[in-house]
Amino acid sequence: MKNKSYIGISLIILIFGILFIPKIVNRMKNGSVVQNDRMSLSNEMVKTEALVKIGPAPKFELIDQNNIKISNKDYAGKVYVMEFFFSTCPSICPIMNKNMVEVEKAFANEKNFGIASITINPDNDTPEVLKEHAKKLGITAPNWHFLSGNKDYIFNLANKGFNIYVGENNKALGNFEHSGLFALIDKKGNIRCRKDKQGNPILYYDGLEKPGVDAIKEDINLLLKE
């Protein structure tokens, strides 16, 4: 009987090692083990409410659909989402537009929330064109600005400022390439995000798939409470 007990205990220890030791080692390397940390798989599933601060969002100044000059200062004290798109995009932009409308509707009564949608095809997307685009989407929110300006300025803002890729490509649908990412900025002008399951900052949110849209809505709520 004693031998069977020893075997049972040994199996428990072995299973514990397989499940938990790699996690503990990784968390020690990352500096994420705290004094009162519990050895529980359930803790790995707990959603943290502390969003990562990536750094200050780049400053900008552009013209919106109402021919009004808009800059990052107009979003001071507001949580806002920024995207790069163009009105004639035949691929991912309609999906991004649909999902951004969903985000806007979730915070329609929140005066401290805004959206900045910056065109990467300003030669076509004049304020007048963007105003018609906003009308087609049913947008009346005063803090959702569709922005246009100098193309080199906008490309520099996206690629070097936010590090969100945009580019021209005659072989691409609509002659432009860009990501489907949404940037989240807090009331103090800092880019914020959550972490992935490995504990790494995601930087930006997927604006094309439901998990990304649900995640950014949850995190907007968190930032509005700060």
Coordinates of N, CA and C in Angstrom, one line a residue:
M1 N 0.8 -1.2 0.0 CA 0.0 0.0 0.0 C 0.9 1.3 0.0
K2 N 2.0 1.2 0.8 CA 2.9 2.4 0.9 C 3.5 2.7 -0.5
N3 N 3.8 1.6 -1.2 CA 4.4 1.8 -2.5 C 3.4 2.5 -3.5
K4 N 2.1 2.0 -3.4 CA 1.1 2.7 -4.2 C 0.9 4.1 -3.9
S5 N 1.0 4.4 -2.6 CA 0.9 5.8 -2.1 C 2.0 6.7 -2.7
Y6 N 3.3 6.1 -2.6 CA 4.4 6.8 -3.1 C 4.3 7.1 -4.6
I7 N 3.8 6.0 -5.3 CA 3.6 6.2 -6.8 C 2.6 7.3 -7.1
G8 N 1.5 7.3 -6.3 CA 0.4 8.3 -6.5 C 1.0 9.7 -6.3
I9 N 1.8 9.9 -5.2 CA 2.3 11.2 -4.9 C 3.3 11.6 -6.0
S10 N 4.1 10.6 -6.4 CA 5.1 10.9 -7.5 C 4.4 11.4 -8.8
L11 N 3.2 10.8 -9.1 CA 2.5 11.2 -10.3 C 2.0 12.6 -10.1
I12 N 1.5 12.9 -8.9 CA 1.0 14.3 -8.7 C 2.1 15.3 -8.9
I13 N 3.2 15.0 -8.3 CA 4.4 15.9 -8.4 C 4.8 16.1 -9.9
L14 N 4.8 15.0 -10.6 CA 5.2 15.0 -12.0 C 4.2 15.9 -12.8
I15 N 2.9 15.7 -12.6 CA 1.9 16.5 -13.3 C 2.0 17.9 -13.0
F16 N 2.2 18.2 -11.7 CA 2.4 19.6 -11.2 C 3.6 20.3 -12.0
G17 N 4.7 19.5 -12.1 CA 5.9 20.1 -12.8 C 5.6 20.4 -14.2
I18 N 4.9 19.4 -14.9 CA 4.6 19.6 -16.3 C 3.7 20.8 -16.5
L19 N 2.7 21.0 -15.7 CA 1.8 22.1 -15.8 C 2.3 23.5 -15.4
F20 N 3.0 23.5 -14.3 CA 3.2 24.8 -13.7 C 4.6 25.3 -13.8
I21 N 5.7 24.5 -13.8 CA 7.0 24.9 -13.7 C 7.4 25.8 -14.9
P22 N 7.0 25.4 -16.2 CA 7.3 26.3 -17.3 C 6.6 27.6 -17.2
K23 N 5.4 27.7 -16.7 CA 4.7 29.0 -16.5 C 5.5 29.8 -15.5
I24 N 5.9 29.2 -14.4 CA 6.6 30.0 -13.3 C 7.9 30.5 -13.8
V25 N 8.6 29.7 -14.6 CA 9.9 30.1 -15.2 C 9.7 31.3 -16.1
N26 N 8.7 31.2 -17.0 CA 8.5 32.3 -17.9 C 8.1 33.5 -17.2
R27 N 7.3 33.4 -16.2 CA 6.8 34.6 -15.5 C 8.0 35.2 -14.7
M28 N 8.9 34.4 -14.2 CA 10.1 34.9 -13.5 C 11.0 35.7 -14.5
K29 N 11.1 35.1 -15.7 CA 11.9 35.8 -16.7 C 11.3 37.2 -17.1
N30 N 10.0 37.2 -17.1 CA 9.3 38.5 -17.4 C 9.1 39.4 -16.3
G31 N 9.5 39.0 -15.1 CA 9.4 39.8 -13.9 C 8.0 40.0 -13.4
S32 N 7.1 39.0 -13.8 CA 5.7 39.1 -13.5 C 5.3 38.3 -12.3
V33 N 6.2 37.6 -11.6 CA 5.8 36.9 -10.4 C 5.9 37.8 -9.2
V34 N 4.8 37.9 -8.4 CA 4.8 38.7 -7.3 C 4.7 37.9 -6.0
Q35 N 4.9 38.5 -4.9 CA 5.1 37.8 -3.6 C 3.9 36.9 -3.3
N36 N 2.7 37.4 -3.6 CA 1.5 36.7 -3.2 C 0.9 35.9 -4.4
D37 N 1.7 35.7 -5.5 CA 1.2 35.0 -6.6 C 0.8 33.6 -6.2
R38 N -0.3 33.1 -6.7 CA -0.8 31.8 -6.4 C -0.5 30.9 -7.6
M39 N -0.2 29.6 -7.4 CA 0.1 28.7 -8.4 C -1.2 28.1 -8.9
S40 N -1.9 28.8 -9.7 CA -3.3 28.4 -10.2 C -3.5 28.7 -11.6
L41 N -3.9 27.7 -12.4 CA -4.2 28.0 -13.8 C -5.3 29.0 -14.0
S42 N -6.2 29.1 -13.0 CA -7.3 30.0 -13.1 C -6.8 31.5 -13.2
N43 N -5.7 31.8 -12.6 CA -5.1 33.1 -12.6 C -4.7 33.5 -14.0
E44 N -4.3 32.5 -14.8 CA -3.9 32.8 -16.2 C -5.1 33.3 -17.0
M45 N -6.3 33.1 -16.6 CA -7.5 33.5 -17.3 C -8.1 34.8 -16.9
V46 N -7.6 35.3 -15.8 CA -8.1 36.6 -15.2 C -7.7 37.7 -16.1
K47 N -8.7 38.5 -16.5 CA -8.5 39.7 -17.4 C -8.0 40.9 -16.6
T48 N -6.8 41.3 -17.0 CA -6.3 42.5 -16.3 C -6.9 43.8 -16.7
E49 N -7.1 44.7 -15.8 CA -7.7 46.0 -16.1 C -6.6 47.1 -16.3
A50 N -5.4 46.7 -16.3 CA -4.3 47.7 -16.4 C -3.8 47.6 -17.9
L51 N -4.2 48.6 -18.7 CA -3.7 48.7 -20.0 C -2.3 49.2 -20.2
V52 N -1.6 48.7 -21.1 CA -0.2 49.1 -21.3 C -0.2 50.5 -22.0
K53 N 0.8 51.3 -21.5 CA 1.0 52.7 -22.1 C 2.2 52.6 -23.0
I54 N 1.9 52.7 -24.3 CA 2.9 52.5 -25.3 C 3.8 53.8 -25.5
G55 N 3.1 55.0 -25.4 CA 3.8 56.2 -25.5 C 2.9 57.3 -26.1
P56 N 3.3 58.5 -26.2 CA 2.5 59.6 -26.8 C 2.1 59.3 -28.2
A57 N 0.9 59.5 -28.6 CA 0.4 59.4 -30.0 C 1.0 60.6 -30.7
P58 N 1.4 60.4 -32.0 CA 1.9 61.5 -32.8 C 0.9 62.7 -32.9
K59 N 1.5 63.9 -32.9 CA 0.6 65.1 -33.1 C 0.2 65.2 -34.6
F60 N -0.9 65.7 -34.9 CA -1.4 65.9 -36.2 C -2.3 67.1 -36.4
E61 N -2.4 67.6 -37.6 CA -3.4 68.6 -37.9 C -3.9 68.4 -39.4
L62 N -5.2 68.2 -39.5 CA -5.8 67.9 -40.8 C -7.1 68.6 -40.9
I63 N -7.8 68.4 -42.1 CA -9.1 69.1 -42.3 C -10.2 68.0 -42.3
D64 N -11.3 68.3 -41.6 CA -12.3 67.3 -41.5 C -13.4 67.4 -42.6
Q65 N -14.4 66.6 -42.6 CA -15.5 66.6 -43.6 C -16.3 67.9 -43.6
N66 N -16.1 68.7 -42.6 CA -16.8 70.0 -42.6 C -15.9 71.2 -42.9
N67 N -14.8 70.9 -43.4 CA -13.7 71.9 -43.8 C -13.2 72.6 -42.5
I68 N -13.2 71.9 -41.4 CA -12.7 72.5 -40.2 C -11.4 71.9 -39.8
K69 N -10.4 72.7 -39.4 CA -9.1 72.2 -39.1 C -9.2 71.5 -37.7
I70 N -8.7 70.2 -37.7 CA -8.8 69.4 -36.6 C -7.4 68.9 -36.2
S71 N -7.0 69.0 -35.0 CA -5.7 68.5 -34.6 C -5.9 67.5 -33.4
N72 N -4.8 67.0 -32.9 CA -4.8 66.1 -31.8 C -5.3 66.9 -30.5
K73 N -5.1 68.2 -30.5 CA -5.6 69.0 -29.4 C -7.1 68.9 -29.2
D74 N -7.8 68.7 -30.3 CA -9.3 68.6 -30.3 C -9.7 67.4 -29.6
Y75 N -8.8 66.4 -29.4 CA -9.2 65.2 -28.7 C -8.7 65.2 -27.3
A76 N -8.1 66.3 -26.8 CA -7.6 66.3 -25.5 C -8.7 66.1 -24.5
G77 N -8.5 65.2 -23.5 CA -9.5 64.9 -22.5 C -10.5 63.9 -23.0
K78 N -10.3 63.4 -24.2 CA -11.2 62.3 -24.7 C -10.4 61.0 -25.0
V79 N -11.1 59.9 -24.9 CA -10.6 58.7 -25.4 C -11.0 58.6 -26.8
Y80 N -10.0 58.2 -27.7 CA -10.4 58.2 -29.1 C -9.7 57.0 -29.9
V81 N -10.4 56.6 -31.0 CA -9.8 55.6 -31.8 C -9.4 56.2 -33.1
M82 N -8.3 55.8 -33.7 CA -7.8 56.3 -34.9 C -7.6 55.2 -35.9
E83 N -8.0 55.4 -37.2 CA -7.8 54.5 -38.3 C -7.3 55.2 -39.5
F84 N -6.7 54.4 -40.4 CA -6.4 54.9 -41.8 C -7.2 54.1 -42.8
F85 N -7.8 54.8 -43.7 CA -8.7 54.2 -44.7 C -8.8 55.0 -45.9
F86 N -9.6 54.6 -46.9 CA -10.0 55.5 -48.0 C -11.4 55.2 -48.5
S87 N -12.1 56.1 -49.0 CA -13.5 56.0 -49.3 C -13.8 55.0 -50.4
T88 N -12.9 54.9 -51.4 CA -13.1 54.1 -52.5 C -12.5 52.7 -52.4
C89 N -12.1 52.3 -51.2 CA -11.4 51.0 -50.9 C -12.4 49.9 -51.2
P90 N -12.1 48.9 -52.0 CA -13.1 47.9 -52.3 C -12.8 46.6 -51.5
S91 N -11.9 46.6 -50.6 CA -11.6 45.4 -49.9 C -11.9 45.5 -48.4
I92 N -11.0 46.0 -47.5 CA -11.2 45.9 -46.1 C -11.9 47.1 -45.5
C93 N -11.9 48.2 -46.2 CA -12.4 49.4 -45.6 C -13.9 49.3 -45.2
P94 N -14.7 48.7 -46.1 CA -16.1 48.6 -45.7 C -16.3 47.8 -44.4
I95 N -15.5 46.8 -44.2 CA -15.5 46.0 -43.0 C -15.1 46.9 -41.8
M96 N -14.0 47.7 -42.0 CA -13.6 48.6 -40.9 C -14.6 49.6 -40.6
N97 N -15.2 50.2 -41.7 CA -16.3 51.2 -41.5 C -17.5 50.6 -40.6
K98 N -17.9 49.4 -41.0 CA -19.0 48.8 -40.3 C -18.6 48.5 -38.8
N99 N -17.4 48.1 -38.6 CA -17.0 47.8 -37.2 C -16.8 49.1 -36.4
M100 N -16.3 50.1 -37.1 CA -16.2 51.4 -36.4 C -17.5 52.0 -36.0
V101 N -18.5 51.8 -36.9 CA -19.8 52.3 -36.6 C -20.4 51.6 -35.4
E102 N -20.1 50.3 -35.3 CA -20.5 49.5 -34.1 C -19.8 50.1 -32.8
V103 N -18.6 50.5 -32.9 CA -17.9 51.1 -31.8 C -18.5 52.4 -31.4
E104 N -18.8 53.2 -32.4 CA -19.4 54.5 -32.2 C -20.7 54.4 -31.5
K105 N -21.5 53.5 -32.0 CA -22.9 53.3 -31.4 C -22.8 52.9 -29.9
A106 N -21.8 52.1 -29.6 CA -21.6 51.7 -28.2 C -21.3 52.8 -27.2
F107 N -20.8 54.0 -27.8 CA -20.5 55.1 -27.0 C -21.1 56.4 -27.5
A108 N -22.3 56.2 -28.1 CA -23.0 57.4 -28.7 C -23.3 58.5 -27.7
N109 N -23.5 58.1 -26.5 CA -23.9 59.1 -25.5 C -22.7 59.6 -24.6
E110 N -21.5 59.2 -25.0 CA -20.3 59.5 -24.3 C -19.6 60.7 -24.9
K111 N -19.7 61.9 -24.2 CA -19.1 63.1 -24.8 C -17.6 63.1 -24.8
N112 N -17.0 62.2 -24.0 CA -15.5 62.1 -23.9 C -15.0 61.0 -24.8
F113 N -15.7 60.6 -25.8 CA -15.2 59.6 -26.8 C -15.3 60.2 -28.2
G114 N -14.2 59.9 -29.0 CA -14.2 60.4 -30.3 C -13.5 59.4 -31.3
I115 N -13.6 59.7 -32.6 CA -13.0 58.8 -33.6 C -12.3 59.7 -34.6
A116 N -11.1 59.3 -35.1 CA -10.4 60.0 -36.2 C -10.2 59.0 -37.3
S117 N -10.8 59.2 -38.4 CA -10.7 58.4 -39.6 C -9.9 59.2 -40.6
I118 N -8.7 58.8 -40.9 CA -7.8 59.6 -41.8 C -7.7 58.9 -43.1
T119 N -8.0 59.6 -44.2 CA -7.9 59.0 -45.5 C -6.4 58.9 -46.0
I120 N -6.1 57.8 -46.7 CA -4.8 57.7 -47.3 C -4.8 58.0 -48.8
N121 N -6.0 58.5 -49.3 CA -6.2 58.9 -50.7 C -6.8 60.3 -50.7
P122 N -6.1 61.3 -50.2 CA -6.6 62.6 -50.0 C -6.9 63.3 -51.4
D123 N -6.2 62.9 -52.4 CA -6.4 63.5 -53.8 C -7.9 63.2 -54.2
N124 N -8.4 62.1 -53.8 CA -9.8 61.9 -54.1 C -10.7 62.2 -52.9
D125 N -10.3 61.9 -51.7 CA -11.1 62.1 -50.5 C -11.0 63.5 -50.0
T126 N -11.6 64.5 -50.7 CA -11.7 65.9 -50.2 C -12.7 65.9 -49.1
P127 N -12.7 67.0 -48.4 CA -13.7 67.2 -47.3 C -15.1 66.9 -47.8
E128 N -15.4 67.4 -49.1 CA -16.8 67.2 -49.6 C -17.1 65.7 -49.8
V129 N -16.1 65.0 -50.3 CA -16.2 63.5 -50.5 C -16.4 62.8 -49.2
L130 N -15.6 63.2 -48.2 CA -15.7 62.5 -46.9 C -17.0 62.9 -46.2
K131 N -17.5 64.0 -46.5 CA -18.8 64.4 -45.9 C -19.9 63.5 -46.4
E132 N -19.9 63.2 -47.7 CA -20.8 62.3 -48.3 C -20.6 60.9 -47.8
H133 N -19.4 60.5 -47.6 CA -19.1 59.2 -47.1 C -19.6 59.0 -45.7
A134 N -19.5 60.0 -44.9 CA -20.0 60.0 -43.5 C -21.5 59.9 -43.6
K135 N -22.1 60.6 -44.5 CA -23.6 60.6 -44.6 C -24.1 59.2 -45.0
K136 N -23.4 58.5 -45.9 CA -23.7 57.2 -46.3 C -23.7 56.2 -45.1
L137 N -22.7 56.4 -44.3 CA -22.6 55.6 -43.1 C -23.5 55.9 -42.0
G138 N -24.2 57.0 -42.1 CA -25.2 57.5 -41.1 C -24.6 58.1 -39.9
I139 N -23.4 58.7 -40.1 CA -22.6 59.3 -39.0 C -23.1 60.8 -38.8
T140 N -23.5 61.0 -37.5 CA -23.9 62.4 -37.1 C -23.1 62.8 -35.8
A141 N -22.3 61.9 -35.3 CA -21.6 62.1 -34.1 C -20.6 63.3 -34.3
P142 N -20.7 64.3 -33.4 CA -19.8 65.5 -33.5 C -18.3 65.2 -33.3
N143 N -18.0 64.1 -32.6 CA -16.6 63.8 -32.3 C -16.0 62.7 -33.2
W144 N -16.7 62.4 -34.3 CA -16.1 61.5 -35.3 C -15.7 62.4 -36.5
H145 N -14.4 62.6 -36.7 CA -13.9 63.4 -37.8 C -13.3 62.5 -38.9
F146 N -13.7 62.8 -40.1 CA -13.1 62.1 -41.3 C -12.1 63.1 -41.8
L147 N -10.8 62.8 -41.8 CA -9.8 63.7 -42.0 C -9.0 63.6 -43.3
S148 N -8.7 64.7 -43.9 CA -7.9 64.7 -45.2 C -6.8 65.8 -45.1
G149 N -5.9 65.7 -46.0 CA -4.8 66.7 -46.0 C -3.7 66.3 -47.1
N150 N -2.5 66.7 -46.9 CA -1.4 66.4 -47.8 C -1.0 64.9 -47.7
K151 N -0.9 64.2 -48.8 CA -0.7 62.8 -48.8 C 0.6 62.4 -48.2
D152 N 1.7 63.1 -48.5 CA 3.0 62.8 -47.9 C 2.9 63.0 -46.4
Y153 N 2.2 64.0 -45.9 CA 2.1 64.2 -44.5 C 1.3 63.0 -43.8
I154 N 0.3 62.6 -44.5 CA -0.5 61.5 -43.9 C 0.2 60.2 -43.9
F155 N 1.0 59.9 -45.0 CA 1.8 58.7 -45.1 C 2.9 58.7 -44.0
N156 N 3.5 59.8 -43.8 CA 4.5 59.9 -42.8 C 3.9 59.7 -41.4
L157 N 2.7 60.3 -41.2 CA 2.0 60.1 -39.9 C 1.7 58.7 -39.6
A158 N 1.2 58.0 -40.6 CA 0.9 56.5 -40.5 C 2.2 55.7 -40.3
N159 N 3.1 55.8 -41.3 CA 4.2 54.9 -41.3 C 5.3 55.2 -40.3
K160 N 5.6 56.4 -40.0 CA 6.6 56.8 -39.1 C 6.1 57.2 -37.7
G161 N 4.9 57.8 -37.7 CA 4.3 58.3 -36.5 C 3.7 57.2 -35.7
F162 N 2.7 56.5 -36.3 CA 2.0 55.4 -35.6 C 2.6 54.1 -35.9
N163 N 3.5 54.0 -36.9 CA 4.0 52.7 -37.4 C 2.9 51.7 -37.8
I164 N 1.9 52.3 -38.5 CA 0.8 51.5 -39.1 C 1.0 51.7 -40.6
Y165 N 1.3 50.6 -41.2 CA 1.6 50.6 -42.7 C 0.5 51.1 -43.6
V166 N 0.9 52.1 -44.5 CA 0.0 52.5 -45.6 C 1.0 52.7 -46.8
G167 N 0.5 52.4 -48.0 CA 1.3 52.6 -49.2 C 0.5 52.6 -50.4
E168 N 1.1 53.1 -51.5 CA 0.5 53.0 -52.8 C 1.0 51.8 -53.6
N169 N 0.1 51.1 -54.3 CA 0.5 49.9 -55.0 C -0.5 49.8 -56.2
N170 N -0.1 50.0 -57.4 CA -1.0 49.9 -58.5 C -1.6 48.5 -58.7
K171 N -1.0 47.5 -58.1 CA -1.4 46.1 -58.3 C -2.4 45.7 -57.2
A172 N -2.5 46.6 -56.2 CA -3.5 46.4 -55.1 C -4.9 46.8 -55.4
L173 N -5.9 46.2 -54.8 CA -7.2 46.7 -55.0 C -7.4 48.1 -54.6
G174 N -7.9 49.0 -55.5 CA -8.0 50.4 -55.1 C -6.7 51.2 -55.2
N175 N -5.6 50.5 -55.6 CA -4.3 51.1 -55.8 C -3.6 51.6 -54.5
F176 N -4.2 51.2 -53.3 CA -3.5 51.5 -52.0 C -3.5 50.2 -51.2
E177 N -2.5 50.2 -50.3 CA -2.4 49.1 -49.3 C -2.4 49.7 -47.9
H178 N -3.1 49.0 -47.0 CA -3.0 49.5 -45.6 C -3.5 48.4 -44.7
S179 N -3.3 48.5 -43.4 CA -3.7 47.5 -42.4 C -5.2 47.8 -42.0
G180 N -5.7 46.8 -41.3 CA -7.1 47.0 -40.8 C -7.0 47.3 -39.3
L181 N -6.0 48.0 -38.8 CA -5.8 48.2 -37.4 C -6.5 49.5 -36.9
F182 N -6.9 49.4 -35.6 CA -7.4 50.6 -34.9 C -6.4 50.9 -33.8
A183 N -6.1 52.2 -33.7 CA -5.2 52.6 -32.6 C -6.1 53.2 -31.5
L184 N -5.8 52.9 -30.2 CA -6.6 53.4 -29.1 C -5.7 54.4 -28.3
I185 N -6.3 55.7 -28.1 CA -5.5 56.7 -27.4 C -6.3 57.2 -26.2
D186 N -5.7 57.4 -25.1 CA -6.3 57.8 -23.9 C -6.5 59.3 -23.8
K187 N -7.1 59.7 -22.6 CA -7.4 61.1 -22.4 C -6.2 62.1 -22.4
K188 N -5.1 61.5 -22.1 CA -3.8 62.3 -22.0 C -3.0 62.2 -23.3
G189 N -3.6 61.5 -24.3 CA -2.9 61.5 -25.6 C -1.9 60.4 -25.8
N190 N -2.0 59.3 -24.9 CA -1.1 58.2 -25.0 C -1.7 57.0 -25.7
I191 N -1.0 56.3 -26.5 CA -1.4 55.1 -27.2 C -1.5 54.0 -26.1
R192 N -2.6 53.3 -26.0 CA -2.8 52.3 -25.0 C -3.2 51.0 -25.6
C193 N -3.0 49.9 -24.9 CA -3.4 48.6 -25.5 C -3.4 47.6 -24.3
R194 N -4.0 46.4 -24.6 CA -4.0 45.3 -23.7 C -2.8 44.4 -24.1
K195 N -2.6 43.3 -23.3 CA -1.6 42.3 -23.6 C -2.2 41.1 -24.3
D196 N -1.4 40.3 -25.0 CA -1.9 39.0 -25.5 C -1.7 37.9 -24.5
K197 N -2.0 36.7 -24.8 CA -1.9 35.6 -23.9 C -0.5 35.3 -23.4
Q198 N 0.4 35.8 -24.2 CA 1.9 35.6 -23.8 C 2.4 36.7 -23.0
G199 N 1.5 37.7 -22.7 CA 1.9 38.9 -21.9 C 2.6 40.0 -22.7
N200 N 2.5 40.0 -24.0 CA 3.1 41.0 -24.8 C 2.0 42.0 -25.3
P201 N 2.4 43.3 -25.3 CA 1.4 44.3 -25.7 C 1.0 44.1 -27.2
I202 N -0.3 44.2 -27.5 CA -0.7 44.0 -28.9 C -0.5 45.2 -29.7
L203 N -0.2 46.3 -29.1 CA 0.0 47.6 -29.8 C -1.3 48.2 -30.4
Y204 N -1.9 47.5 -31.3 CA -3.1 48.0 -32.0 C -4.1 46.9 -32.1
Y205 N -5.4 47.3 -32.3 CA -6.5 46.3 -32.3 C -6.9 46.0 -33.7
D206 N -7.3 44.7 -33.9 CA -7.8 44.2 -35.2 C -9.2 44.8 -35.4
G207 N -9.3 45.6 -36.5 CA -10.5 46.3 -36.8 C -11.4 45.5 -37.8
L208 N -10.9 44.3 -38.1 CA -11.6 43.5 -39.1 C -12.4 42.3 -38.5
E209 N -12.0 41.8 -37.3 CA -12.6 40.6 -36.7 C -13.3 41.0 -35.4
K210 N -14.3 40.3 -35.1 CA -15.1 40.5 -33.9 C -14.3 40.5 -32.6
P211 N -13.4 39.6 -32.4 CA -12.6 39.6 -31.1 C -11.9 41.0 -30.9
G212 N -11.3 41.5 -32.0 CA -10.6 42.8 -31.9 C -11.6 43.9 -31.6
V213 N -12.7 43.9 -32.2 CA -13.7 45.0 -32.0 C -14.3 44.9 -30.6
D214 N -14.5 43.7 -30.1 CA -15.0 43.5 -28.7 C -14.0 44.0 -27.7
A215 N -12.7 43.6 -28.0 CA -11.6 44.0 -27.1 C -11.5 45.5 -27.0
I216 N -11.5 46.2 -28.1 CA -11.3 47.7 -28.1 C -12.5 48.3 -27.4
K217 N -13.7 47.8 -27.5 CA -14.9 48.4 -26.8 C -14.7 48.2 -25.3
E218 N -14.2 47.0 -24.9 CA -14.0 46.8 -23.4 C -12.9 47.8 -22.9
D219 N -11.9 48.0 -23.7 CA -10.8 48.8 -23.2 C -11.1 50.3 -23.3
I220 N -12.0 50.7 -24.2 CA -12.4 52.1 -24.2 C -13.2 52.4 -22.9
N221 N -14.0 51.4 -22.5 CA -14.7 51.6 -21.2 C -13.7 51.8 -20.1
L222 N -12.7 51.0 -20.1 CA -11.7 51.1 -19.0 C -11.0 52.5 -19.0
L223 N -10.7 53.0 -20.2 CA -10.0 54.3 -20.3 C -10.9 55.5 -19.9
L224 N -12.2 55.3 -20.2 CA -13.2 56.4 -19.9 C -13.3 56.5 -18.4
K225 N -13.0 55.5 -17.7 CA -13.1 55.5 -16.2 C -11.9 56.1 -15.5
E226 N -10.8 56.2 -16.3 CA -9.6 56.7 -15.7 C -9.6 58.2 -15.4

